[in-house]
Short mmCIF file of C-alpha atoms and ligand atoms in Angstrom, two decimals:
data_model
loop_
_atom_site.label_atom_id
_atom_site.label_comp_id
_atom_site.label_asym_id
_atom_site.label_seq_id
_atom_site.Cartn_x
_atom_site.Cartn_y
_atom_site.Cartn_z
CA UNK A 340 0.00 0.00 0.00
CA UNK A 341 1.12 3.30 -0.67
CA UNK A 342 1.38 6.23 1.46
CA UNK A 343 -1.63 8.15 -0.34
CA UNK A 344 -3.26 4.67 0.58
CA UNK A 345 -2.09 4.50 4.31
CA UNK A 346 -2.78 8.63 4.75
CA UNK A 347 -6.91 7.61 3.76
CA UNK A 348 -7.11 4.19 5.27
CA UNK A 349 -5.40 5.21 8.93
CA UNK A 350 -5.47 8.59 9.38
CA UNK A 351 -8.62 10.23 10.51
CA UNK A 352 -10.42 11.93 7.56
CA UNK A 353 -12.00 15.49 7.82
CA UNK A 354 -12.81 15.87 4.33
CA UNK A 355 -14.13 13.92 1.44
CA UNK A 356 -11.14 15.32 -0.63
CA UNK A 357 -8.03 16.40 1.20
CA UNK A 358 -5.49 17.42 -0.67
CA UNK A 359 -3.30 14.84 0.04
CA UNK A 360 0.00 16.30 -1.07
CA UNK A 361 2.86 14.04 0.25
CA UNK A 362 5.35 17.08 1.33
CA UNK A 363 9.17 15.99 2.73
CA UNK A 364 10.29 18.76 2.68
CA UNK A 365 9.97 22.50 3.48
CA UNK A 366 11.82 25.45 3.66
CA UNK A 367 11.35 29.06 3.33
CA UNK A 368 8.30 30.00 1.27
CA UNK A 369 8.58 26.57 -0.60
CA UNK A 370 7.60 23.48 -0.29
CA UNK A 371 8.73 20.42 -1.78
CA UNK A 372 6.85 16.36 -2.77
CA UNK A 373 7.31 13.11 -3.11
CA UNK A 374 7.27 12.99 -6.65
CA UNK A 375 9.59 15.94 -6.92
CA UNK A 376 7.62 18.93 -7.15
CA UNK A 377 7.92 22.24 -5.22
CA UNK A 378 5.08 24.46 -4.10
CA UNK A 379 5.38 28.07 -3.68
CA UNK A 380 3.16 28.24 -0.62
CA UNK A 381 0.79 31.32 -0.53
CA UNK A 382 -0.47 29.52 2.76
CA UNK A 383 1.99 28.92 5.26
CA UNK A 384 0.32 25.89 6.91
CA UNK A 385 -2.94 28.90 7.28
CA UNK A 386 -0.74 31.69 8.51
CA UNK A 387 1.27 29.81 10.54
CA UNK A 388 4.99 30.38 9.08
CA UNK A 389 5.29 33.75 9.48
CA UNK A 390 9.05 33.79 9.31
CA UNK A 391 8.95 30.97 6.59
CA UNK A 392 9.39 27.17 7.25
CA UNK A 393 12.31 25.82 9.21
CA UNK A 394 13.43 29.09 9.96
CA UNK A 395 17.22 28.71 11.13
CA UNK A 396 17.15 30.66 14.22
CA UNK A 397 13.50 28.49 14.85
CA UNK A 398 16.00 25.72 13.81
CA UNK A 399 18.56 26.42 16.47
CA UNK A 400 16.58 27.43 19.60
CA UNK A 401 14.76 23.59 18.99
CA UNK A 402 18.03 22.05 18.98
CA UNK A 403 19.23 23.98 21.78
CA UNK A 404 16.26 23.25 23.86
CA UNK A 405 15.93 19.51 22.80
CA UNK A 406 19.72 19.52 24.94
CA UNK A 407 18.37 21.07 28.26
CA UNK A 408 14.78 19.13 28.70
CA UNK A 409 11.82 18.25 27.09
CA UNK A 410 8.44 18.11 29.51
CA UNK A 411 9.28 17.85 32.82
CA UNK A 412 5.90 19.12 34.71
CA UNK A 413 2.23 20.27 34.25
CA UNK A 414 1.74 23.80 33.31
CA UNK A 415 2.21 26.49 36.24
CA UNK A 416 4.06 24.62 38.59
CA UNK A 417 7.92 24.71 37.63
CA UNK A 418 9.51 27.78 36.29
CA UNK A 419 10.54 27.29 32.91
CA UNK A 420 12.89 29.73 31.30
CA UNK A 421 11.62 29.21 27.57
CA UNK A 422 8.21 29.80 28.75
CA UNK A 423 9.34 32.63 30.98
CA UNK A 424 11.46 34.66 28.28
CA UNK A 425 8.33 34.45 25.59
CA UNK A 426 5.75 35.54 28.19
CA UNK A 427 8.39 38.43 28.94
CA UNK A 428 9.57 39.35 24.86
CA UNK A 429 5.06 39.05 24.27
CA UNK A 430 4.15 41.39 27.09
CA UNK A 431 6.98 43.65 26.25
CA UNK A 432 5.52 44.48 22.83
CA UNK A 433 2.27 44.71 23.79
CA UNK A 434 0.24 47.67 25.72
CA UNK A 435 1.16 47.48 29.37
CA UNK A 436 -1.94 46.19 30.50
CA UNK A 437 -2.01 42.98 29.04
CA UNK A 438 1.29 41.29 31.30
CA UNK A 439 0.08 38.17 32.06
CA UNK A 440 0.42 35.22 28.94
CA UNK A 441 -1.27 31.95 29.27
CA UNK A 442 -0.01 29.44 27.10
CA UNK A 443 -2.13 26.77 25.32
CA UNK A 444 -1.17 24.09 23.06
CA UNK A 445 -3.96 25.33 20.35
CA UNK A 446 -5.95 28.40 19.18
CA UNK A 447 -8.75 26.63 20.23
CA UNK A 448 -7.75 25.92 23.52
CA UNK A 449 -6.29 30.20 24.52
CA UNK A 450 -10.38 30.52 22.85
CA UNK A 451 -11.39 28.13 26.02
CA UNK A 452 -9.38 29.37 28.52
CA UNK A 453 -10.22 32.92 27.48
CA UNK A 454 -13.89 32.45 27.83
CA UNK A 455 -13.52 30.59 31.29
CA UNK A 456 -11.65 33.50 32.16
CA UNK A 457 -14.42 36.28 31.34
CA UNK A 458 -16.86 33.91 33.41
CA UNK A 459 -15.05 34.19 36.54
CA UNK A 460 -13.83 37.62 36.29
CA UNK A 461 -17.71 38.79 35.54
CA UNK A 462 -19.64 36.22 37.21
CA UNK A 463 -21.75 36.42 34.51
CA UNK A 464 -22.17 33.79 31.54
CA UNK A 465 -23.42 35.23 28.10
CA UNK A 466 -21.21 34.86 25.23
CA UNK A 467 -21.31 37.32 22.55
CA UNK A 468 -19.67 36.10 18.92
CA UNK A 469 -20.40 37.16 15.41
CA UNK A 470 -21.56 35.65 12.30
CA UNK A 471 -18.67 34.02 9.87
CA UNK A 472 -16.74 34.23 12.48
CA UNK A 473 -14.23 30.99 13.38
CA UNK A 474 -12.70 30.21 16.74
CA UNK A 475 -11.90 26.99 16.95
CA UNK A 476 -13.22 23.38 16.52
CA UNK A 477 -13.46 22.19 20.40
CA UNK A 478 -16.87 22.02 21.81
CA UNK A 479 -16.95 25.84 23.61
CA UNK A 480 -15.16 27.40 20.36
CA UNK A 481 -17.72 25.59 18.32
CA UNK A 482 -20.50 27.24 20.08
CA UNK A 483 -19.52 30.42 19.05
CA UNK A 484 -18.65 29.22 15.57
CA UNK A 485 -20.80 32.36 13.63
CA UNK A 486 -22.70 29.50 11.31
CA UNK A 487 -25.03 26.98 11.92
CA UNK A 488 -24.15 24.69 9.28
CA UNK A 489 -21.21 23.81 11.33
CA UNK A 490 -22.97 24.19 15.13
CA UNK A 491 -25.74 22.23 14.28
CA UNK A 492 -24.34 18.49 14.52
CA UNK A 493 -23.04 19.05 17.50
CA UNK A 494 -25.47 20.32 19.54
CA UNK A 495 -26.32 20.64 23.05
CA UNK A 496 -23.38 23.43 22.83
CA UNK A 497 -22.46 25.95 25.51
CA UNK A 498 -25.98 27.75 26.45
CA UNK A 499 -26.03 31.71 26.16
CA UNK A 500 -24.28 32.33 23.14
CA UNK A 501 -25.31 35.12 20.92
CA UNK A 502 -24.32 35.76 17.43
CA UNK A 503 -24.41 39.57 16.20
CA UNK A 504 -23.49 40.93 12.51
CA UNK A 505 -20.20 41.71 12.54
CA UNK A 506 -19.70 45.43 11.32
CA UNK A 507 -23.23 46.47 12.68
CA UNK A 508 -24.16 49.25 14.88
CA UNK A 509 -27.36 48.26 15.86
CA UNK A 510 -26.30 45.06 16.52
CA UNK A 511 -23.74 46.37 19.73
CA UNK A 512 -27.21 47.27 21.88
CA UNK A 513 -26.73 43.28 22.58
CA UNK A 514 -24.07 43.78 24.53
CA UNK A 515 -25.25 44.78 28.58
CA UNK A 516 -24.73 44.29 31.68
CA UNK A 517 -25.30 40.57 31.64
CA UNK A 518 -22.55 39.76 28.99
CA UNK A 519 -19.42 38.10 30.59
CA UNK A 520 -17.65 38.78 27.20
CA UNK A 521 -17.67 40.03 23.54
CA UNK A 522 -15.03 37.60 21.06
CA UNK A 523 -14.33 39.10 17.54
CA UNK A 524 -11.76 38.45 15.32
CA UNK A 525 -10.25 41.69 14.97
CA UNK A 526 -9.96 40.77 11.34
CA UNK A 527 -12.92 38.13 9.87
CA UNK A 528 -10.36 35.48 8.04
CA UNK A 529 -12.96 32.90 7.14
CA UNK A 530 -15.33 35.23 6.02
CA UNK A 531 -12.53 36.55 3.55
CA UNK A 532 -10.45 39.34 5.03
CA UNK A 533 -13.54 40.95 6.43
CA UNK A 534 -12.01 44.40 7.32
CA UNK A 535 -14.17 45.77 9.92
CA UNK A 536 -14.64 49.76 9.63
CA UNK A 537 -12.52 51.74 12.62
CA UNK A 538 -15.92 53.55 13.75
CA UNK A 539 -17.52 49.99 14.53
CA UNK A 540 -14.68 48.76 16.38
CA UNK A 541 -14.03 51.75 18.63
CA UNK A 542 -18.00 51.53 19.03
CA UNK A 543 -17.42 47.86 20.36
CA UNK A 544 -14.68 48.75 21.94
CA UNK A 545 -16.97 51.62 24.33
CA UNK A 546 -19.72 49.16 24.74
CA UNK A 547 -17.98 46.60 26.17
CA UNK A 548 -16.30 49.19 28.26
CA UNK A 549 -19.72 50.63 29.52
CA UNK A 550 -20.73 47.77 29.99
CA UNK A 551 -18.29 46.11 31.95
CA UNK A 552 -17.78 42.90 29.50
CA UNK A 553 -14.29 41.76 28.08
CA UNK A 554 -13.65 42.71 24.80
CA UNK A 555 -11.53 39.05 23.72
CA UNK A 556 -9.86 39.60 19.97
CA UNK A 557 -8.59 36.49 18.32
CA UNK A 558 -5.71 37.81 16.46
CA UNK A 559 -5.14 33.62 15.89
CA UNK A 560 -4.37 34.90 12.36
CA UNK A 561 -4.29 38.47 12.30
CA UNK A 562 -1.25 38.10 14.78
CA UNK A 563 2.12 38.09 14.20
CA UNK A 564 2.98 40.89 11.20
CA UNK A 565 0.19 38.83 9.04
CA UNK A 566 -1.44 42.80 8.65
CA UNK A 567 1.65 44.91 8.48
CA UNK A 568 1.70 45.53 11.74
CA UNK A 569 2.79 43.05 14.78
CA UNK A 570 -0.65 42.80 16.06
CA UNK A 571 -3.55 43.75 14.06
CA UNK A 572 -5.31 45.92 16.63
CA UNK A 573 -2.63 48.15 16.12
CA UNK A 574 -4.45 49.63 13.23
CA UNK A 575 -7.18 50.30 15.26
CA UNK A 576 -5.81 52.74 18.06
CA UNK A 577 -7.91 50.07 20.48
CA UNK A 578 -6.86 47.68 23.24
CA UNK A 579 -8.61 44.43 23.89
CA UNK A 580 -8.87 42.92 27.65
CA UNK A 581 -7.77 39.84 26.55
CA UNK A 582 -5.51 38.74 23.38
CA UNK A 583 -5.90 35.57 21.65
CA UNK A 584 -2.46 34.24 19.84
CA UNK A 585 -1.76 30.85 18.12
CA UNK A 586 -0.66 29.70 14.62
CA UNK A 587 2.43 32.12 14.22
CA UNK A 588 3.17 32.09 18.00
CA UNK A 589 4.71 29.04 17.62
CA UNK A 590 7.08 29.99 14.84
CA UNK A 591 5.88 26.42 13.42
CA UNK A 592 5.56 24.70 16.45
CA UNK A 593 2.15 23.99 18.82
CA UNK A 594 1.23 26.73 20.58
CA UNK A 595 -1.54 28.85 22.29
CA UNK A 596 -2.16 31.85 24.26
CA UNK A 597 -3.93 34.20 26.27
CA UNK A 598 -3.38 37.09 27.35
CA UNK A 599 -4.77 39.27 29.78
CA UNK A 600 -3.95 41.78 32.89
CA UNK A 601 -2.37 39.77 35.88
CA UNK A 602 -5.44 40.68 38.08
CA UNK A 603 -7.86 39.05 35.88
CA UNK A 604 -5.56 36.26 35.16
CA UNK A 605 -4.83 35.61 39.03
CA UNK A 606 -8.88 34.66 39.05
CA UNK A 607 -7.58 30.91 38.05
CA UNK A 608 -5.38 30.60 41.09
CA UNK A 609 -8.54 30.41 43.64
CA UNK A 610 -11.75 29.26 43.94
CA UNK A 611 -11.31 26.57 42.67
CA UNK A 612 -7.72 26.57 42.55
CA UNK A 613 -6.36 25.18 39.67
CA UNK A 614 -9.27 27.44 37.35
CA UNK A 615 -7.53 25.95 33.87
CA UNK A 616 -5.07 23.80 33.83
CA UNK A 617 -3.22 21.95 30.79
CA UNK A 618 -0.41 19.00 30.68
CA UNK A 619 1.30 20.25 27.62
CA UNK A 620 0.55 23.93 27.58
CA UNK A 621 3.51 25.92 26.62
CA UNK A 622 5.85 23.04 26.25
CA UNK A 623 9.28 24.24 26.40
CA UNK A 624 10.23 23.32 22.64
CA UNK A 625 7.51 25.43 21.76
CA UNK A 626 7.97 28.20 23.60
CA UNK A 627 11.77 28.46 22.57
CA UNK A 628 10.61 27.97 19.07
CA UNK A 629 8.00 30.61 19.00
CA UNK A 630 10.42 33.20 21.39
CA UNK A 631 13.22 32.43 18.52
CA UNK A 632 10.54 32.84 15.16
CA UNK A 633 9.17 35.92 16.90
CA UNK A 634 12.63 37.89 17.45
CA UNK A 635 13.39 37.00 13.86
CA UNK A 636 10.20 38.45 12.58
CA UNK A 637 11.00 41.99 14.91
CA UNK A 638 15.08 41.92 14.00
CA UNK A 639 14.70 40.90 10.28
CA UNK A 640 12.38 43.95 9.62
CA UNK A 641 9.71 41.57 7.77
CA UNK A 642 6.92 43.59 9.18
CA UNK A 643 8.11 46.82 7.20
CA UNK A 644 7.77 44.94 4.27
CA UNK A 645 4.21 43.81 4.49
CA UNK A 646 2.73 46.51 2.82
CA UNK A 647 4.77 47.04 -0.47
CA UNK A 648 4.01 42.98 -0.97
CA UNK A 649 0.81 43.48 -0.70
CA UNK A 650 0.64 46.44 -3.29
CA UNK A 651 3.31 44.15 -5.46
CA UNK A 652 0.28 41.14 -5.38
CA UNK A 653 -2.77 43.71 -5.80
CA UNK A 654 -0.93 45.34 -8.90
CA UNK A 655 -0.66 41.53 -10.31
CA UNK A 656 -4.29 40.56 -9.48
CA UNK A 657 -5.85 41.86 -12.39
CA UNK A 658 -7.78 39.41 -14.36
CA UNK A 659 -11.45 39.85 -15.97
CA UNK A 660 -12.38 36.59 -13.48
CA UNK A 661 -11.36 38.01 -10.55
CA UNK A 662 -14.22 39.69 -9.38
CA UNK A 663 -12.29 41.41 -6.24
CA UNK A 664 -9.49 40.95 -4.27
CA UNK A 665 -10.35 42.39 -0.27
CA UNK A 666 -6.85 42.72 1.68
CA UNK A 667 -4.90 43.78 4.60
CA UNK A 668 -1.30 43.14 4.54
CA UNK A 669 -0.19 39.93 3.42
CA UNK A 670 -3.66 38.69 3.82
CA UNK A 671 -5.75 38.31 1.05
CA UNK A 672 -9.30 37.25 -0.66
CA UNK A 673 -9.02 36.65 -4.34
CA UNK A 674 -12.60 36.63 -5.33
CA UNK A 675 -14.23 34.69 -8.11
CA UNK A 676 -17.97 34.54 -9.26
CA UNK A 677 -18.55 31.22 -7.64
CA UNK A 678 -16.84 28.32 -5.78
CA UNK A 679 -16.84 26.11 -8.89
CA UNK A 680 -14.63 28.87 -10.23
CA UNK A 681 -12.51 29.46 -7.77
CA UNK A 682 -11.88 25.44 -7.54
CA UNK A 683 -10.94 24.83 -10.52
CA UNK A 684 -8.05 27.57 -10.28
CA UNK A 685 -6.84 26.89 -6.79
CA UNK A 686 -6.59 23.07 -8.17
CA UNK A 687 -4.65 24.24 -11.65
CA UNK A 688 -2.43 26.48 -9.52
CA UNK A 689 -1.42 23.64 -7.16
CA UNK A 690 -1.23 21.25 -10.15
CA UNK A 691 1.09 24.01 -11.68
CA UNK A 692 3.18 24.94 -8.05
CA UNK A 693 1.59 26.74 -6.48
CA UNK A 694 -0.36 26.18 -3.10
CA UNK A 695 -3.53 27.87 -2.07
CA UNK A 696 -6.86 27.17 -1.05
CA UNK A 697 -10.10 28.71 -0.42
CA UNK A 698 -12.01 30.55 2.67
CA UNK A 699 -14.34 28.52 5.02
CA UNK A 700 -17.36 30.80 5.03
CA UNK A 701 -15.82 32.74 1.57
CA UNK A 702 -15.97 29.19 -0.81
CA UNK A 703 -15.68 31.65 -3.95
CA UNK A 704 -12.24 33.07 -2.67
CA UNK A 705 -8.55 32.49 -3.31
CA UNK A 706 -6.61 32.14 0.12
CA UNK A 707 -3.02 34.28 -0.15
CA UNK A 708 -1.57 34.06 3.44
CA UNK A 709 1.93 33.66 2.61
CA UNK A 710 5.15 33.53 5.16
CA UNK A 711 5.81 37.28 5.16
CA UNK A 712 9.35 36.86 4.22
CA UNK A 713 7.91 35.54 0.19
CA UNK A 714 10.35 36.99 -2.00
CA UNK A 715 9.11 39.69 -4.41
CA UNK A 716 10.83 36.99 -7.61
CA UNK A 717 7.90 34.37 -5.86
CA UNK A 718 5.20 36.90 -5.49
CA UNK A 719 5.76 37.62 -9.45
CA UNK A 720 5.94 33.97 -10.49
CA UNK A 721 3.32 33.03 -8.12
CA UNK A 722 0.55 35.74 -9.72
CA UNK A 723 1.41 34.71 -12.77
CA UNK A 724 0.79 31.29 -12.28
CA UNK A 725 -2.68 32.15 -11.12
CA UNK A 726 -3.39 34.67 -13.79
CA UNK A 727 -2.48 31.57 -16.40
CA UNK A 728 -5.20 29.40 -14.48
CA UNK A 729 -7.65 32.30 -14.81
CA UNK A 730 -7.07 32.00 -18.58
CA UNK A 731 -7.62 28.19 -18.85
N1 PMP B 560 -9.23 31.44 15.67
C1 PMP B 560 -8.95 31.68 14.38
C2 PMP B 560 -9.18 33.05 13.82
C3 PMP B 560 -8.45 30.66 13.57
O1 PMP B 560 -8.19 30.89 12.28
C4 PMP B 560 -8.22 29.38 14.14
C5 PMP B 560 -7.68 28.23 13.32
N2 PMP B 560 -7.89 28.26 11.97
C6 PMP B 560 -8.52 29.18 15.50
C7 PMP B 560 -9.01 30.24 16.24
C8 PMP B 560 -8.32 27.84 16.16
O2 PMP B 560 -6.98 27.52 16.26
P1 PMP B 560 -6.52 25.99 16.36
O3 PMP B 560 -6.78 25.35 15.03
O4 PMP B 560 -5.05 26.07 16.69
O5 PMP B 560 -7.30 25.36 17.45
#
């Protein structure tokens, strides 16, 4: 049997057609198969290799890590320096009131935690989310999953959950005195780069202070450099109470986070002791991978460089079939009049090198979420690769 074979037969399927490429290699902004071919990746593993794949520095602070220990003890209890260090180089470029990091080993988990979190600190138990919005696959960050297609099989969920439109004015008179917390992407990924405007978020912003609720932004994507700047709330002149990081954070390693002020955060250590507590959470191989991937991404200057790729891809992006293209940074939508259409070219481009896919709640969409450090040579030869499947 061969490995295609023994990918389908033993490991656990999510979809009726993955894409089953059989990578063994990657590095940089490429990746390379079994049968020889190399991928540019417009991707990055879903805006994950920020700093590109295998990443020497990543490379190094692995190895050197792999020579001191490995897991020694349940999160919390022993002090850790890898752990330590990232919480400090995190909280140093952030504002000063988030100064306490939580690490998970998923996004999904720092979505968990988070909500837990707003719960105790409020004592009260609605959730607010928004519609095409995506958190996570575990059972709480599937309850505030923003569509129903995806809820619905799973149901009883967590109770209290509300769904407003994201971008809507009206909508923020949900929010009161009974909502524990508010979660919004600060960017909507899935629903295609949905850029929200700066009125509406300053608007959430004051409602959830008025009201006393925690404004949690997932910046699981939007973190990182991914929209020119290291986090995207940056372009917002706002501050959330608590910060949700993942994907990037663990400069290709698994890793979580949330983080909050160390008087919120202090709410786990009583009643009941113990409020969240994780084996693996910010494992030390992680943490020292992430610290190293993140002080690359600040020293290399890759950040500065977001925005003239993203003008260098927009200027390329012309076609009659692309409908439009919505972005912020390096952080794209390329949209198509349907999904058939978009399928067919996000399968010629992979068949012709290079890797893409499509949006969860934007089907008709192009996915470009490349490693920021994509060469402007790859950006060139990786439009025009599309552009040629638009023609076919
Ligand atoms: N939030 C956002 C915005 C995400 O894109 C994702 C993952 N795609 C998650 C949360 C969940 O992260 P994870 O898959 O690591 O659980």
């Amino acid at each position: 049997m061969n490995q295609r074979e023994l990918f389908l037969r033993h490991v656990g399927q999510t979809s009726p057609a993955p894409l089953a490429l059989e990578i063994v290699k990657a590095d940089c902004c490429t990746l390379y198969d079994a049968v020889g071919m190399e991928y540019i990746d417009l991707i990055g593993g879903i805006s994950v290799a920020n700093v590109g794949h295998r990443h020497p520095k990543v490379i190094t602070a692995i190895q050197q890590q792999l020579e001191a220990y490995l897991h020694v003890m349940v999160y919390g209890e022993f002090i850790e320096s890898p752990q330590v260090q990232y919480a400090q180089l995190l909280t140093a470029h952030l504002p000063a009131s988030l100064n306490s990091v939580y690490f998970t080993n998923s996004g999904a988990e720092a979505v968990e935690g988070a909500m837990k979190l707003a719960k105790r600190v409020t004592n009260r138990t609605r959730i607010i989310a928004f519609k095409n919005s995506y958190h996570g696959s575990t059972q709480g960050a599937l309850s505030i999953i923003g569509d129903e297609y995806w809820r619905n099989a799973f149901r009883p969920l967590l109770p209290d959950v509300l769904h407003l439109d994201y971008g809507s004015f009206d909508a923020l008179k949900e929010i009161t005195e009974q909502t524990a917390c508010v979660i919004a992407e600060t960017v909507q990924a899935e629903a295609g780069i949905k850029v929200p405007s700066s009125e509406w978020i300053l608007a959430l912003r004051d409602r959830c202070t008025e009201t006393g609720t925690l404004l949690i932004l997932d910046e699981i994507q939007a973190g990182f450099g991914r929209t020119g700047k290291l986090w995207g709330f940056e372009h917002f002149n706002i501050v959330p109470d608590v910060l949700l990081l993942g994907k990037a954070l663990g400069g290709g390693m698994p890793l979580g986070a949330f983080i909050a002020n160390k008087k919120m955060m202090d709410a786990f250590t009583e009643n009941p002791v113990l409020g969240h507590i994780t084996t693996f959470g910010g494992h030390p191989v992680c943490c020292a991978a992430g610290m190293a991937g993140m002080k690359a991404l600040l020293e290399e200057g890759w950040i500065e460089k977001v925005k003239a790729k993203e003008q260098l891809f927009l200027s390329l992006l012309k076609h009659k079939k692309i409908k439009a293209v919505r972005s912020f940074g390096l952080w794209m939508a390329v949209g198509f009049d349907s999904f058939e259409t978009s399928k067919k070219i996000i399968d010629q481009c992979i068949q012709s090198g290079v890797l893409t896919d499509w949006f969860l709640f934007a089907p008709n969409c192009l996915r470009i979420s490349p490693p920021l450090i994509i060469a402007e040579e790859q950006i060139k030869m990786a439009c025009d690769i599309i552009l040629k499947a638009c023609n076919d």
